[in-house]
Coordinates of C-alpha atoms and ligand atoms in Angstrom, one line a residue:
M1 CA 67.6 160.5 101.5
G2 CA 67.2 164.0 101.6
R3 CA 71.0 166.2 101.4
K4 CA 71.5 168.3 103.8
R5 CA 71.9 171.8 102.3
S6 CA 75.0 173.0 104.9
P7 CA 78.3 171.7 104.1
A8 CA 78.3 170.1 107.5
R9 CA 78.4 166.3 106.8
H10 CA 75.8 163.6 106.7
D11 CA 75.5 161.8 110.4
Y12 CA 76.3 158.5 108.1
D13 CA 78.1 157.9 104.8
L14 CA 75.9 154.9 103.8
V15 CA 72.8 153.5 105.3
V16 CA 71.3 150.1 104.1
R17 CA 67.8 149.9 104.8
G18 CA 65.2 147.3 105.2
A19 CA 68.0 144.1 104.4
C20 CA 67.8 141.1 106.7
V21 CA 70.9 141.3 108.7
Y22 CA 72.9 138.0 108.9
D23 CA 75.1 139.4 111.6
G24 CA 77.9 136.8 111.0
S25 CA 77.7 135.1 114.5
D26 CA 75.3 132.2 113.7
A27 CA 72.0 133.7 114.4
P28 CA 69.4 133.6 112.1
G29 CA 68.3 137.2 110.2
A30 CA 66.7 140.2 111.6
V31 CA 65.3 143.0 109.3
V32 CA 67.4 146.4 110.7
D33 CA 69.2 149.3 108.9
V34 CA 73.0 149.2 109.3
G35 CA 75.0 152.8 109.3
V36 CA 78.1 153.3 108.4
R37 CA 80.7 156.4 109.0
D38 CA 84.4 156.5 108.1
G39 CA 84.8 153.0 107.2
C40 CA 82.9 151.5 110.2
I41 CA 79.8 150.1 111.2
V42 CA 78.2 152.5 113.5
A43 CA 74.6 151.9 114.1
V44 CA 72.7 148.6 113.9
G45 CA 68.9 148.9 114.2
T46 CA 66.5 151.9 113.8
V47 CA 68.6 154.2 111.9
E48 CA 67.5 158.0 111.8
G49 CA 69.9 160.7 110.0
S50 CA 71.1 162.0 107.4
A51 CA 73.0 159.7 104.6
G52 CA 75.3 160.2 102.1
E53 CA 74.1 157.2 100.4
T54 CA 70.9 155.2 101.0
V55 CA 70.5 151.4 100.2
D56 CA 66.9 150.1 100.1
G57 CA 67.6 146.5 101.3
N58 CA 64.1 145.0 101.2
G59 CA 63.8 141.6 100.4
L60 CA 67.7 141.1 100.0
A61 CA 70.3 139.5 102.7
L62 CA 73.2 142.1 103.9
A63 CA 76.1 139.6 105.7
P64 CA 79.6 140.7 106.9
G65 CA 81.5 140.7 103.1
F66 CA 82.8 137.2 103.0
I67 CA 86.3 136.6 104.4
D68 CA 88.1 133.6 101.9
V69 CA 90.8 131.8 104.0
H70 CA 92.1 129.6 101.4
T71 CA 93.7 131.3 98.5
H72 CA 96.8 131.8 96.0
D73 CA 95.8 135.2 95.2
D74 CA 99.6 136.5 96.9
L75 CA 100.8 137.9 93.2
E76 CA 96.9 138.2 92.0
V77 CA 96.5 141.1 94.4
I78 CA 99.3 143.4 93.2
R79 CA 98.7 142.5 89.1
Q80 CA 95.4 142.3 89.2
P81 CA 94.5 145.1 92.1
A82 CA 90.6 145.3 91.1
M83 CA 89.7 141.6 92.3
P84 CA 86.9 140.7 90.5
A85 CA 86.8 137.1 90.9
K86 CA 86.5 138.1 94.5
L87 CA 84.3 140.7 94.6
S88 CA 81.7 139.0 92.6
Q89 CA 81.3 137.0 94.7
G90 CA 80.9 139.2 98.0
V91 CA 84.4 138.5 99.2
T92 CA 86.0 141.2 100.7
T93 CA 89.2 139.8 102.7
V94 CA 91.5 136.9 100.9
V95 CA 93.9 134.5 103.2
V96 CA 97.0 134.3 101.1
G97 CA 100.2 132.5 101.9
N98 CA 98.4 128.8 101.9
C99 CA 99.9 125.0 101.4
G100 CA 103.4 126.4 102.2
I101 CA 103.7 128.5 99.0
S102 CA 103.8 132.3 99.7
A103 CA 104.9 135.5 97.3
S104 CA 107.7 136.3 100.1
P105 CA 109.7 135.9 101.5
V106 CA 111.2 134.6 98.6
R107 CA 114.6 135.2 96.9
P108 CA 114.4 136.2 93.4
G109 CA 116.1 133.7 91.6
G110 CA 118.0 131.8 94.3
G111 CA 117.7 128.7 96.1
A112 CA 116.8 125.6 95.3
G113 CA 114.2 125.7 92.2
G114 CA 112.7 122.3 93.4
G115 CA 115.5 120.4 91.5
G116 CA 115.5 121.8 87.8
G117 CA 115.4 124.6 85.8
G118 CA 116.4 126.8 88.4
G119 CA 112.8 128.6 88.7
V120 CA 110.9 128.4 91.7
P121 CA 109.5 125.0 92.4
D122 CA 106.4 122.9 92.5
P123 CA 103.9 124.3 93.2
M124 CA 105.0 127.9 93.6
N125 CA 104.6 128.1 90.2
L126 CA 100.9 128.5 90.7
L127 CA 101.0 131.7 92.1
G128 CA 102.9 133.4 89.2
A129 CA 106.3 133.5 87.1
D130 CA 109.4 133.5 88.4
E131 CA 110.4 136.8 87.3
E132 CA 107.0 138.0 90.1
F133 CA 108.8 136.5 93.1
A134 CA 110.5 139.9 93.6
Y135 CA 109.7 140.2 97.4
P136 CA 113.0 139.1 99.6
R137 CA 111.5 140.3 102.8
F138 CA 107.6 139.7 104.2
A139 CA 107.8 143.9 104.4
D140 CA 108.5 143.6 101.0
Y141 CA 106.0 142.2 99.9
R142 CA 103.1 144.1 102.3
A143 CA 104.7 147.4 101.0
A144 CA 103.9 146.2 97.4
V145 CA 100.1 145.4 98.4
E146 CA 99.7 148.4 100.1
A147 CA 101.0 150.4 97.5
A148 CA 98.8 148.6 94.7
R149 CA 96.0 149.0 96.7
P150 CA 94.0 146.1 96.2
A151 CA 90.3 146.1 96.3
V152 CA 89.9 143.3 98.6
N153 CA 91.7 143.5 102.3
V154 CA 94.7 140.8 102.3
A155 CA 96.1 139.1 105.5
A156 CA 99.0 136.8 104.3
L157 CA 100.7 133.4 105.6
V158 CA 104.7 132.7 105.2
G159 CA 105.0 129.4 103.2
H160 CA 107.6 126.8 104.9
T161 CA 108.1 125.2 101.2
A162 CA 109.2 129.3 100.2
L163 CA 111.3 129.2 103.7
R164 CA 113.0 125.9 102.1
Q165 CA 114.0 127.0 98.7
N166 CA 115.1 130.2 100.1
H167 CA 118.0 128.4 102.4
M168 CA 117.9 124.9 101.0
D169 CA 120.1 123.6 97.5
R170 CA 117.6 120.6 97.1
L171 CA 114.2 120.0 98.7
D172 CA 114.2 116.5 98.5
R173 CA 115.5 116.2 102.4
A174 CA 115.3 117.3 105.5
A175 CA 117.1 120.8 106.6
S176 CA 119.5 120.8 108.8
K177 CA 120.1 122.3 112.1
A178 CA 121.4 125.8 110.5
E179 CA 119.2 125.6 108.0
I180 CA 116.4 125.6 109.8
A181 CA 117.9 128.0 112.1
A182 CA 117.8 130.2 109.0
M183 CA 114.4 129.7 107.9
R184 CA 113.1 130.2 112.2
A185 CA 115.0 134.1 111.4
Q186 CA 113.2 134.4 108.5
L187 CA 109.7 133.4 109.7
R188 CA 110.7 135.5 112.7
E189 CA 110.8 138.5 110.8
S190 CA 108.1 138.1 108.5
L191 CA 105.9 137.6 111.7
D192 CA 107.5 140.7 113.2
A193 CA 106.2 142.4 109.8
G194 CA 102.4 141.2 110.0
A195 CA 102.4 137.8 108.6
L196 CA 99.2 136.2 110.1
G197 CA 101.0 132.9 110.7
L198 CA 102.8 129.4 108.8
S199 CA 101.5 127.0 106.4
T200 CA 102.7 124.0 105.0
G201 CA 101.7 122.0 101.5
L202 CA 103.4 118.6 103.2
A203 CA 101.8 116.2 100.5
Y204 CA 104.2 118.1 97.8
A205 CA 107.6 116.9 96.9
S206 CA 109.1 119.9 97.4
A207 CA 107.9 119.6 101.0
L208 CA 107.5 115.9 101.9
Q209 CA 110.8 115.2 102.9
A210 CA 110.4 117.9 105.7
P211 CA 110.0 115.6 108.8
D212 CA 107.7 116.6 111.4
S213 CA 110.4 117.6 113.8
E214 CA 111.4 120.3 111.2
V215 CA 107.9 121.7 110.8
L216 CA 108.0 121.6 115.1
A217 CA 110.8 123.7 115.2
L218 CA 109.3 126.6 112.7
S219 CA 106.2 126.9 114.4
E220 CA 108.0 127.6 118.0
E221 CA 108.4 131.0 116.2
L222 CA 104.4 131.3 116.3
D223 CA 102.5 133.3 118.9
G224 CA 99.6 131.0 119.5
R225 CA 97.6 134.2 120.7
R226 CA 98.4 136.2 117.2
H227 CA 99.3 133.6 114.8
A228 CA 97.8 130.3 113.2
Y229 CA 99.4 127.4 111.2
A230 CA 97.3 126.4 108.0
T231 CA 98.4 123.1 106.7
H232 CA 97.9 121.6 103.5
L233 CA 98.0 118.1 105.0
R234 CA 101.0 115.2 104.2
D235 CA 98.4 112.9 103.0
E236 CA 94.6 113.4 102.0
F237 CA 94.5 109.6 100.7
A238 CA 94.9 106.2 102.4
R239 CA 96.9 108.0 105.2
I240 CA 94.6 111.1 106.0
V241 CA 94.1 110.4 110.1
P242 CA 97.8 110.0 110.5
A243 CA 98.4 113.2 108.8
M244 CA 95.5 115.3 110.8
E245 CA 97.1 114.0 114.1
E246 CA 101.2 115.4 112.4
A247 CA 98.8 118.9 112.1
V248 CA 97.4 118.8 115.8
A249 CA 100.5 118.0 117.2
V250 CA 102.2 121.1 115.5
G251 CA 99.2 123.2 117.3
R252 CA 99.7 121.6 120.6
H253 CA 103.7 122.1 120.8
S254 CA 103.9 125.2 119.7
G255 CA 100.4 126.9 121.0
A256 CA 98.9 128.2 117.6
P257 CA 95.3 127.1 116.1
V258 CA 95.3 124.4 113.4
R259 CA 94.0 125.2 110.0
I260 CA 93.7 122.2 108.5
S261 CA 93.1 123.3 104.7
H262 CA 90.7 122.3 102.1
L263 CA 89.8 119.0 104.3
K264 CA 88.9 116.2 102.0
C265 CA 88.6 112.1 101.3
A266 CA 90.5 112.3 98.2
G267 CA 91.0 108.8 96.3
V268 CA 88.4 106.1 95.8
D269 CA 89.4 104.1 98.2
N270 CA 88.7 106.7 100.7
W271 CA 85.2 107.5 99.7
G272 CA 82.9 107.2 102.5
R273 CA 85.7 108.1 105.2
S274 CA 84.3 111.9 105.8
G275 CA 82.6 110.6 109.3
E276 CA 86.0 109.2 110.7
V277 CA 87.8 112.0 109.4
L278 CA 85.7 114.5 110.9
A279 CA 86.1 112.4 114.1
A280 CA 89.4 112.9 114.0
L281 CA 89.3 116.5 114.0
E282 CA 87.1 116.7 116.5
H283 CA 89.4 114.6 118.5
G284 CA 91.8 117.3 118.0
A285 CA 89.7 120.2 118.6
D286 CA 89.3 118.9 122.0
G287 CA 91.3 121.0 124.2
H288 CA 92.9 122.8 121.3
D289 CA 91.7 125.2 118.7
V290 CA 92.0 123.2 115.4
A291 CA 89.6 123.7 112.5
C292 CA 89.4 123.1 108.5
D293 CA 88.4 124.7 105.6
C294 CA 86.9 123.4 102.9
Y295 CA 85.1 124.2 99.0
P296 CA 82.1 123.3 97.9
Y297 CA 83.1 120.9 94.7
A298 CA 83.5 117.3 94.4
A299 CA 87.0 118.3 92.9
S300 CA 90.4 119.3 93.4
S301 CA 92.9 121.0 91.5
S302 CA 96.5 122.0 91.5
T303 CA 99.6 120.7 89.7
L304 CA 99.4 117.9 87.9
D305 CA 100.8 115.3 90.1
L306 CA 102.3 111.8 88.8
K307 CA 101.7 110.5 92.0
Q308 CA 97.9 111.5 91.9
V309 CA 97.6 110.2 88.3
T310 CA 95.0 107.1 88.1
G311 CA 92.3 106.2 85.5
D312 CA 89.9 106.0 88.7
Y313 CA 87.8 109.1 87.9
D314 CA 88.5 112.0 85.3
I315 CA 91.6 114.2 85.5
L316 CA 91.2 117.6 83.4
V317 CA 93.9 119.2 82.1
T318 CA 93.9 123.0 82.3
W319 CA 96.9 124.2 81.6
S320 CA 100.8 122.7 80.2
D321 CA 103.8 124.9 79.4
P322 CA 105.2 122.4 76.8
H323 CA 101.5 121.6 75.1
P324 CA 99.4 124.7 76.0
D325 CA 96.6 123.1 73.5
Q326 CA 96.1 120.4 75.6
G327 CA 94.5 122.8 78.3
G328 CA 90.9 121.8 79.0
R329 CA 91.2 118.3 77.8
L330 CA 90.8 115.0 79.8
L331 CA 94.4 113.7 80.5
A332 CA 93.0 110.1 79.5
D333 CA 91.8 111.4 75.9
I334 CA 95.2 113.1 75.5
A335 CA 97.0 109.8 76.5
A336 CA 94.7 108.1 73.7
D337 CA 95.7 110.5 71.2
W338 CA 99.4 110.1 71.9
H339 CA 99.0 106.1 72.3
T340 CA 100.8 106.3 75.8
T341 CA 99.4 105.5 79.4
L342 CA 98.2 108.4 81.7
V343 CA 101.7 108.7 83.5
G344 CA 103.3 108.5 80.1
A345 CA 100.8 111.3 78.8
A346 CA 101.2 113.6 82.4
R347 CA 104.9 113.4 82.0
R348 CA 105.1 115.0 78.4
L349 CA 102.7 117.8 79.5
Q350 CA 104.7 118.6 82.7
P351 CA 104.6 121.3 84.1
A352 CA 101.1 121.2 83.8
G353 CA 98.2 122.0 86.1
A354 CA 94.9 119.7 86.5
V355 CA 91.3 119.4 88.2
Y356 CA 90.8 115.5 89.6
H357 CA 87.3 115.0 90.2
C358 CA 88.6 112.9 93.1
M359 CA 85.6 113.0 95.9
D360 CA 82.3 111.4 96.6
E361 CA 79.5 114.2 97.0
A362 CA 78.8 112.8 100.5
D363 CA 81.5 113.2 101.5
V364 CA 82.1 116.8 100.2
R365 CA 78.5 117.9 102.0
R366 CA 79.3 116.3 105.4
I367 CA 82.6 117.9 105.9
L368 CA 80.7 121.6 104.6
A369 CA 78.4 121.5 106.8
H370 CA 80.6 120.2 110.1
P371 CA 80.5 123.3 112.9
L372 CA 84.1 123.8 112.4
T373 CA 84.6 123.9 108.5
M374 CA 84.9 127.5 107.4
I375 CA 84.7 127.9 103.7
G376 CA 87.8 128.8 101.5
S377 CA 88.0 128.5 97.7
D378 CA 91.6 127.8 97.3
G379 CA 90.9 129.5 93.8
L380 CA 94.4 129.8 91.6
P381 CA 93.9 133.0 89.4
R382 CA 97.1 132.6 87.5
D383 CA 95.2 128.9 85.5
P384 CA 94.0 130.0 81.8
R385 CA 91.0 127.5 82.8
P386 CA 90.9 127.3 86.1
H387 CA 88.6 125.3 88.5
P388 CA 85.5 126.9 88.9
R389 CA 85.5 127.7 92.9
L390 CA 87.9 130.8 91.8
W391 CA 84.7 132.2 90.5
G392 CA 81.8 130.5 92.2
T393 CA 83.0 128.8 95.9
F394 CA 80.6 131.4 98.1
P395 CA 77.5 131.7 95.9
R396 CA 77.5 128.0 95.2
V397 CA 77.4 127.7 99.1
L398 CA 74.8 130.2 99.6
G399 CA 72.9 128.7 96.4
H400 CA 73.2 125.1 95.5
Y401 CA 74.3 123.8 98.8
V402 CA 72.0 126.0 101.4
R403 CA 68.9 127.3 99.2
D404 CA 68.6 124.0 96.9
A405 CA 69.6 121.3 99.2
G406 CA 68.7 122.5 102.0
L407 CA 72.6 121.4 103.8
F408 CA 72.1 123.8 106.6
P409 CA 70.9 127.1 107.2
L410 CA 71.7 130.9 105.8
H411 CA 72.7 132.2 108.8
T412 CA 75.1 129.2 109.4
A413 CA 76.6 129.6 106.2
V414 CA 77.0 133.0 106.5
H415 CA 79.2 132.2 109.8
K416 CA 80.9 129.8 107.7
M417 CA 82.0 132.7 105.8
T418 CA 82.5 135.8 108.2
G419 CA 82.1 135.4 112.2
L420 CA 83.7 131.6 112.7
P421 CA 86.8 132.6 110.1
A422 CA 87.3 136.1 111.5
S423 CA 87.0 134.8 115.2
R424 CA 89.8 131.8 113.9
F425 CA 92.0 134.0 112.3
G426 CA 92.5 136.7 114.8
L427 CA 90.6 139.6 112.1
H428 CA 88.9 140.7 115.3
D429 CA 87.8 144.0 113.7
R430 CA 85.9 142.1 111.2
G431 CA 83.4 139.0 110.3
V432 CA 80.5 140.7 112.2
I433 CA 77.8 143.2 111.6
R434 CA 77.8 145.3 114.6
A435 CA 78.8 148.9 116.1
G436 CA 82.6 149.7 116.0
M437 CA 83.4 146.8 113.5
A438 CA 85.0 147.2 109.8
A439 CA 82.4 148.0 107.5
D440 CA 82.5 145.2 104.8
L441 CA 79.4 144.6 103.5
V442 CA 77.8 142.3 101.1
L443 CA 74.1 142.6 99.9
F444 CA 72.9 139.8 98.2
D445 CA 69.5 138.1 97.0
P446 CA 68.9 134.9 99.0
A447 CA 66.2 133.6 96.3
T448 CA 68.9 133.9 93.2
V449 CA 72.0 133.8 94.6
R450 CA 73.9 131.4 92.5
D451 CA 77.2 130.1 91.5
V452 CA 77.2 130.4 87.5
A453 CA 81.5 129.5 86.7
D454 CA 81.2 125.8 86.2
F455 CA 83.8 123.3 84.9
H456 CA 83.1 123.7 80.9
D457 CA 83.0 128.3 81.3
P458 CA 84.6 128.4 84.3
V459 CA 85.5 132.3 84.6
Q460 CA 81.8 133.7 85.2
P461 CA 80.8 136.3 87.7
A462 CA 78.4 134.9 90.1
A463 CA 74.6 136.0 90.1
G464 CA 72.8 137.8 92.6
I465 CA 74.9 139.3 94.5
H466 CA 74.0 143.4 94.9
A467 CA 76.5 145.2 96.0
V468 CA 79.8 145.0 98.0
W469 CA 81.2 147.4 99.8
V470 CA 85.1 147.5 101.2
N471 CA 85.7 149.2 104.6
G472 CA 82.8 151.6 103.7
R473 CA 83.1 152.3 100.2
R474 CA 80.9 150.6 97.3
A475 CA 83.8 148.1 95.6
Y476 CA 81.2 146.3 93.5
D477 CA 77.4 147.3 92.1
G478 CA 76.6 143.3 90.8
Q479 CA 77.8 144.4 87.4
A480 CA 81.1 145.9 87.7
V481 CA 84.1 146.5 90.0
A482 CA 84.4 150.3 91.4
T483 CA 87.4 152.3 90.3
G484 CA 88.7 153.3 93.5
R485 CA 90.2 150.2 95.6
H486 CA 90.1 150.4 99.4
G487 CA 91.4 147.2 100.7
R488 CA 93.8 147.1 103.2
F489 CA 96.6 144.5 104.7
L490 CA 95.7 143.1 107.6
A491 CA 98.5 142.5 110.2
P492 CA 97.4 140.6 113.3
R493 CA 97.4 142.5 116.4
Ligands
ZN1 ZN1 96.4 123.2 99.3
CU2 CU1 95.9 125.5 98.5

């Protein structure tokens, strides 16, 4: 701790001493010191020498900063670059642009507008208001992120639905040859400017009519060594297995690794099918790089989709443009008050958002525990009553599922949040605690870490996260986010 008297700099900017280090590799933790200099991890083991800051990690766990592989933070990192929802969970990198929807490249005010109103189509409205889509080229978005200097690192996929709305007059049909050529050119330009890959949201009405041939053609722009294909499957209900086969075919055709988004068995009729779904995942992963992400809740969330309205389970309305006062109420109660059907009420609430309690807990656990599963929050930062996954995903895995339920060991949980996603998304200098890696770190207490956000009170920081560093700089101290922000835009290399 002694400071050198000379103006010469310290041997280390930061040393964390005595923590149990979970290095991200799925190996059990070990008590070692970690030394950081110039934003990088430079020493792991017994670290001697002077340090600008020394942190006592005794009794705590030190892990690579968590990588949230499934986010919709595209505009949030510009709108609110302090990113408290993520830092307070230990997340240091977000992958944006999932589910076919991305903030860029989007032609402002142009395109199909989802067949009404002229604004961005559903579900792109989850990301932000029409006027926030101000990045016609991916390079413009990247420059805006770099100018905003968010507190977390950002890597960005390009959304298929965003490309469609740029080049098509309506989205309820297949793209023409000329439209596909225009989308391909825009995708290529985006990849050249640092995009991580392509995402699709084929279940949504804005992309459902895109045949697999359209996606296959676009995927030919991907360089399988650098770019990923991430997909919100065409069907998460009865036809999930064929939808997974379609996703794997895109990967095999293009050579790109496949990332199946928020893998789940949705709808009462599918409860209990996780074994079959995971067998399909393993089958796809035989001979090709296929993996998935999952959030640790038995409820999903998105826009209020008339196709998903059912009386089988609770549907919580989180927001409604025409009826904001109904946010926070069950769709069934709203329908009763209005003397109408569930679908009738859902129609009157449009556009709106919802939480669907559509999964079975046993399926969630089986998918979470699978070795091909990474953790991704799918948090919706713009929702006034967001699904608690936005603030709770990572601590919920560490606390509820690892410590309390014993679903898998802590080192495996850390691997699913760090080393696994870093290798699967080409973030080669992150996700592992090793000399030479970027110093994204989280110090937490395995005995107390837990999600505090719940469905009733969803905007609450987690407990048990003691400190977070991004690129070697303190970003969160367990109470508040730091004023300086040190995230970077991460382009594949
Ligand atoms: Zn999705
Ligand atoms: Cu999503």
